[in-house]
Amino acid sequence: MLKLIVGTKGSGKTKTMIDMIDKAVKTTSGNIVVIEKCMKLTTEINHSARLVDVDEYGIVGADMLYGFVAGMLAGNYDITELFLDGILRITDHDMAAAAKVLNAIDKITSNIEVVVTVSADAADLPEDLKKFVI
């Protein structure tokens, strides 16, 4: 189940996601994974959530991100929540590539809550992503 937190830079997307992570830590019986670029959230999120920096694994672009996420899910069936901060930073600000990878991730995460921040105006999203905006 994919959910997008959308807004321009500085609109509070990451804060909203941090609040969702904190709530998930208190309520889930599974594992929570937070994927980001540059480890900005190290001191912001509860240590019970697994924080992963894509830069540590050389993840660049949408295809590598999809492979990374799919591999992570295949290797850990206990993941119940997956948070991804800043999809456009990982896809080099390529909205079409971000849309492609998000639709692919949605197909493999029907039993997992996936929350992604997108630094863009909701009106600028491709039509196939608008249904995921919360």
Coordinates of C-alpha atoms in Angstrom, one line a residue:
M1 CA 0.0 0.0 0.0
L2 CA 1.8 3.1 -1.3
K3 CA 1.2 6.6 0.2
L4 CA 2.8 9.8 -1.0
I5 CA 3.5 12.9 1.1
V6 CA 3.8 15.6 -1.5
G7 CA 4.8 19.2 -1.2
T8 CA 7.4 21.8 -2.2
K9 CA 10.6 22.1 -0.3
G10 CA 10.1 23.2 3.3
S11 CA 6.4 22.3 3.4
G12 CA 6.8 19.8 6.3
K13 CA 6.9 16.5 4.4
T14 CA 9.8 15.0 6.4
K15 CA 8.3 16.1 9.7
T16 CA 5.0 14.4 8.7
M17 CA 6.9 11.3 7.8
I18 CA 8.9 11.3 11.1
D19 CA 5.5 11.5 13.0
M20 CA 4.3 8.5 11.0
I21 CA 7.5 6.6 11.8
D22 CA 7.1 7.4 15.5
K23 CA 3.5 6.2 15.5
A24 CA 4.5 3.0 13.6
V25 CA 7.2 2.2 16.1
K26 CA 4.6 2.3 18.9
T27 CA 2.0 0.1 17.1
T28 CA 3.7 -2.3 14.8
S29 CA 4.9 -5.8 15.6
G30 CA 7.1 -6.0 12.5
N31 CA 10.2 -4.2 11.3
I32 CA 10.3 -0.6 10.1
V33 CA 12.8 0.5 7.5
V34 CA 13.6 4.1 6.6
I35 CA 15.5 4.7 3.4
E36 CA 17.0 8.1 2.8
K37 CA 19.9 9.8 1.0
C38 CA 22.6 11.4 3.2
M39 CA 21.5 10.2 6.7
K40 CA 19.7 13.4 7.8
L41 CA 17.3 11.6 10.0
T42 CA 19.8 9.8 12.3
T43 CA 18.8 11.8 15.4
E44 CA 15.2 12.4 14.3
I45 CA 13.8 8.9 14.3
N46 CA 13.4 6.3 17.0
H47 CA 16.2 3.8 17.1
S48 CA 13.8 0.9 16.7
A49 CA 13.4 1.9 13.0
R50 CA 16.2 0.7 10.7
L51 CA 17.7 3.7 9.0
V52 CA 19.4 2.9 5.6
D53 CA 21.4 5.5 3.6
V54 CA 21.3 4.7 -0.1
D55 CA 24.7 6.4 -0.6
E56 CA 26.3 3.7 1.6
Y57 CA 25.2 1.1 -1.0
G58 CA 25.9 3.2 -4.1
I59 CA 22.3 3.4 -5.1
V60 CA 21.8 5.8 -8.0
G61 CA 18.7 6.1 -10.0
A62 CA 15.3 4.4 -10.1
D63 CA 16.3 1.0 -11.3
M64 CA 18.9 0.5 -8.6
L65 CA 16.5 1.8 -6.0
Y66 CA 13.9 -0.8 -7.1
G67 CA 16.4 -3.6 -7.0
F68 CA 17.5 -2.5 -3.5
V69 CA 14.0 -2.3 -2.1
A70 CA 13.0 -5.6 -3.7
G71 CA 16.1 -7.3 -2.4
M72 CA 15.5 -5.9 1.1
L73 CA 11.9 -7.1 1.1
A74 CA 12.9 -10.6 -0.2
G75 CA 15.4 -10.9 2.5
N76 CA 13.2 -9.8 5.4
Y77 CA 9.6 -10.9 5.5
D78 CA 9.1 -9.1 8.8
I79 CA 9.1 -5.6 7.2
T80 CA 5.7 -4.1 7.8
E81 CA 6.5 -0.5 7.1
L82 CA 8.8 1.1 4.6
F83 CA 9.5 4.8 4.6
L84 CA 11.4 6.5 1.8
D85 CA 12.5 10.2 2.2
G86 CA 13.2 12.2 -0.9
I87 CA 12.5 9.9 -3.9
L88 CA 13.5 12.7 -6.3
R89 CA 16.9 13.1 -4.8
I90 CA 17.6 9.4 -5.4
T91 CA 16.2 9.5 -9.0
D92 CA 18.2 12.7 -9.8
H93 CA 15.0 14.7 -9.9
D94 CA 13.6 12.6 -12.8
M95 CA 9.8 12.5 -12.1
A96 CA 9.1 10.0 -14.8
A97 CA 11.7 7.6 -13.3
A98 CA 10.3 8.2 -9.9
A99 CA 6.8 7.4 -11.1
K100 CA 8.0 4.2 -12.7
V101 CA 9.8 3.0 -9.6
L102 CA 7.0 3.9 -7.3
N103 CA 4.4 2.0 -9.4
A104 CA 6.8 -1.0 -9.4
I105 CA 7.3 -0.8 -5.7
D106 CA 3.5 -0.6 -5.2
K107 CA 3.1 -3.9 -7.0
I108 CA 5.4 -5.8 -4.7
T109 CA 4.2 -4.2 -1.4
S110 CA 0.5 -5.1 -1.1
N111 CA 1.0 -6.2 2.5
I112 CA 3.4 -3.5 3.5
E113 CA 2.7 0.2 4.2
V114 CA 5.1 2.3 2.1
V115 CA 5.3 6.0 2.7
V116 CA 7.4 8.2 0.3
T117 CA 8.1 11.9 0.4
V118 CA 8.0 13.7 -3.0
S119 CA 9.4 17.3 -3.2
A120 CA 7.0 18.6 -5.8
D121 CA 3.7 20.4 -6.2
A122 CA 0.8 17.8 -6.3
A123 CA -0.3 19.3 -9.6
D124 CA 3.0 18.4 -11.1
L125 CA 2.7 14.7 -10.4
P126 CA 2.0 12.2 -13.2
E127 CA -1.6 11.2 -13.2
D128 CA -0.8 7.6 -12.2
L129 CA 0.7 8.8 -8.9
K130 CA -2.0 11.2 -7.8
K131 CA -4.1 8.3 -6.4
F132 CA -1.4 7.7 -3.8
V133 CA -1.3 11.2 -2.4
I134 CA -2.4 11.5 1.3

